[in-house]
PDB file of C-alpha atoms in Angstrom:
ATOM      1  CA  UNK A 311     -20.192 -15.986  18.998  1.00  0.00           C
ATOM      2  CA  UNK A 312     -18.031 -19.398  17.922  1.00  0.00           C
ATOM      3  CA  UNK A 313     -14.465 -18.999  17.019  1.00  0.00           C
ATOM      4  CA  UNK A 314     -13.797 -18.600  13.606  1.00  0.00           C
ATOM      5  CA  UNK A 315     -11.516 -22.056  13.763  1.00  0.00           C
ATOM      6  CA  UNK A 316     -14.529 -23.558  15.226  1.00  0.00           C
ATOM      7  CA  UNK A 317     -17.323 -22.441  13.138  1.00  0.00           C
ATOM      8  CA  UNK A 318     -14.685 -22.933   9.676  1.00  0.00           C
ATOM      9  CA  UNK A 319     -14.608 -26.742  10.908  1.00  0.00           C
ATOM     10  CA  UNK A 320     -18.319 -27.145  11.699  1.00  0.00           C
ATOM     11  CA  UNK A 321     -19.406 -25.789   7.905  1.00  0.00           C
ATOM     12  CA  UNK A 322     -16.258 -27.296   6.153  1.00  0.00           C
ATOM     13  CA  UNK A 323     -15.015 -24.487   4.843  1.00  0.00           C
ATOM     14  CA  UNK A 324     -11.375 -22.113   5.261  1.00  0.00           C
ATOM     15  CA  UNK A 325     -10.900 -20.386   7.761  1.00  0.00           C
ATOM     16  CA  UNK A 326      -9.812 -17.482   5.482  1.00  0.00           C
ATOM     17  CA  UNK A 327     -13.351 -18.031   4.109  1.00  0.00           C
ATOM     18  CA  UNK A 328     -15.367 -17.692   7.307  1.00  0.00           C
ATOM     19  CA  UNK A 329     -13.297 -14.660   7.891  1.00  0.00           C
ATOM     20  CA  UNK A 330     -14.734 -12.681   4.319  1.00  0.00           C
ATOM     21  CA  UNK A 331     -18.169 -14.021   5.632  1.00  0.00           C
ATOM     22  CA  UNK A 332     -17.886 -12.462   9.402  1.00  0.00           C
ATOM     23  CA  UNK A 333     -16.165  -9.571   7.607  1.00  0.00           C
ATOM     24  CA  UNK A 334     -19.610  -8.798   5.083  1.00  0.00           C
ATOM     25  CA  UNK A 335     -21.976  -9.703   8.710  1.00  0.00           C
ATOM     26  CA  UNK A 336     -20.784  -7.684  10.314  1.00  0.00           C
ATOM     27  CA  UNK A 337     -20.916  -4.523   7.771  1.00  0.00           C
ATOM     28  CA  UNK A 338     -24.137  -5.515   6.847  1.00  0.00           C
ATOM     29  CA  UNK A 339     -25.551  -6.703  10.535  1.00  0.00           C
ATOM     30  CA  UNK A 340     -23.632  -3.432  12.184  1.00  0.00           C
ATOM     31  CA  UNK A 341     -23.626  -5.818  15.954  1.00  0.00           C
ATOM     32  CA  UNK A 342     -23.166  -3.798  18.683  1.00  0.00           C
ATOM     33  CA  UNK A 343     -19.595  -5.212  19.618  1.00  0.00           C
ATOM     34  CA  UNK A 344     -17.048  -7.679  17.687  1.00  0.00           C
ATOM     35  CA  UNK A 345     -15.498  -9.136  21.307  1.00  0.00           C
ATOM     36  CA  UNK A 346     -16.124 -12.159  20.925  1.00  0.00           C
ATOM     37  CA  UNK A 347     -14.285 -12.539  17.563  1.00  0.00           C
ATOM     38  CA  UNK A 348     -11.732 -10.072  18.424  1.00  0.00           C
ATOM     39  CA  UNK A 349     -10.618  -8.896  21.590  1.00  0.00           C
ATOM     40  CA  UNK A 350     -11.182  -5.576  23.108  1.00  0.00           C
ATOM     41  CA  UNK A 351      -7.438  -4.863  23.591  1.00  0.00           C
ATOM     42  CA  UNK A 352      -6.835  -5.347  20.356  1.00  0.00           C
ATOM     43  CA  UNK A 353      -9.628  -3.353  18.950  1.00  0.00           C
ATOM     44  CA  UNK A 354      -8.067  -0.733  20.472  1.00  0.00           C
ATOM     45  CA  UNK A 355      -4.929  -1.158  19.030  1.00  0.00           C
ATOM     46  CA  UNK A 356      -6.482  -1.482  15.625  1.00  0.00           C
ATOM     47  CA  UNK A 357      -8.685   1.371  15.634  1.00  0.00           C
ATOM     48  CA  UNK A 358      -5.753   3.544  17.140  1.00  0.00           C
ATOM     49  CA  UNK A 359      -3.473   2.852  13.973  1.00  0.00           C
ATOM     50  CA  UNK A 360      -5.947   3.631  11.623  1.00  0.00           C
ATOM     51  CA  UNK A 361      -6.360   6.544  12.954  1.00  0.00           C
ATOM     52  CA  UNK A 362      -3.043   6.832  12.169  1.00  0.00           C
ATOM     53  CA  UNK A 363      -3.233   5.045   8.341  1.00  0.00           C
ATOM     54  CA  UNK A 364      -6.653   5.003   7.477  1.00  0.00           C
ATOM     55  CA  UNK A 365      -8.590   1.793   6.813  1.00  0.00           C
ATOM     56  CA  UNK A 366      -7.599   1.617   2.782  1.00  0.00           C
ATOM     57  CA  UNK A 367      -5.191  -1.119   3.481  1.00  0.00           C
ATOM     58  CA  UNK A 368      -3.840  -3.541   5.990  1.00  0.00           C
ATOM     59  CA  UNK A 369      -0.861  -3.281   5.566  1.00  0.00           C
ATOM     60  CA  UNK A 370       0.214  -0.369   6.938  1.00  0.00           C
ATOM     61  CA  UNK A 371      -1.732  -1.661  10.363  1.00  0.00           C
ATOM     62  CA  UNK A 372      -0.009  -4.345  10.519  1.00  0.00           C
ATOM     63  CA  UNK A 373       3.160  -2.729  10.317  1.00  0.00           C
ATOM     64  CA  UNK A 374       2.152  -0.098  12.913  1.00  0.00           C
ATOM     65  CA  UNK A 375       1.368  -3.026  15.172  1.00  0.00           C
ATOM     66  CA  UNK A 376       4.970  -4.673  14.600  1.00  0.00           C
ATOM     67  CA  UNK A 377       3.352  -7.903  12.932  1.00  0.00           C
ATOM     68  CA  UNK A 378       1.346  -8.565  16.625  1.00  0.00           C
ATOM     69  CA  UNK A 379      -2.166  -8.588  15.546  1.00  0.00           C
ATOM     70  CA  UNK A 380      -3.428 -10.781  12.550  1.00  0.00           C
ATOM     71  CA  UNK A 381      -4.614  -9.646   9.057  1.00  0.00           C
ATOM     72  CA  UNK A 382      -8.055 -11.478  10.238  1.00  0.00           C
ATOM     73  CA  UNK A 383      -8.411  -9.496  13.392  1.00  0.00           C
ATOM     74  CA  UNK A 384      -7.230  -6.159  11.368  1.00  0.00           C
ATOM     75  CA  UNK A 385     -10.169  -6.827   8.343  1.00  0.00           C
ATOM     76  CA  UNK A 386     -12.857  -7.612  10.944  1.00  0.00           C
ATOM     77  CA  UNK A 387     -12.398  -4.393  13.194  1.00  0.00           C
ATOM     78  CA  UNK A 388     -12.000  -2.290   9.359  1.00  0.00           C
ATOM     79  CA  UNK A 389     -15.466  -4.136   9.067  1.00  0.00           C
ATOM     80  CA  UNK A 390     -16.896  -2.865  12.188  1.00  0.00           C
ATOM     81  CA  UNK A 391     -15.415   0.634  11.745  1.00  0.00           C
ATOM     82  CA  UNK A 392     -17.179   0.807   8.673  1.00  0.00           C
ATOM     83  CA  UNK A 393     -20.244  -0.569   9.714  1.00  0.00           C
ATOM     84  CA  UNK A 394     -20.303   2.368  12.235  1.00  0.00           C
TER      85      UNK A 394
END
């Protein structure tokens, strides 16, 4: 339930790092929610646009979302989606 900036600090490592490591928990954990690494707003804004685009790349999220949710928020809801 830490922040990613927190928990990248605690264990020394990137934060891009601790991002691929929340990403493969939560695929292979399936928790029931991901709020308190990603918001529920922008969950919702997430899963809406891959609705859209599919969850193949993040691209075309991002660019759905006009560049105002993160690459790290975008992998970590693909995660949950497809732990689903």
């Amino acid at each position: 339930g830490k922040s990613v900036e927190s928990v990248a600090a605690s264990v020394e490592l990137a934060p891009a790092t601790v991002i691929e490591y929340l990403a493969e928990f939560v695929r292979a954990e399936k928790p029931d929610s991901i709020f308190a690494w990603v918001p529920e707003d922008v969950c919702e804004r997430v899963a809406a646009a891959a609705d859209i685009h599919g969850t193949a790349r993040l691209k075309p999220v991002f660019t759905e979302l006009n560049g105002e949710v993160s690459y790290d928020h975008i992998r970590i809801v693909f995660a949950f989606m497809a732990a689903r």
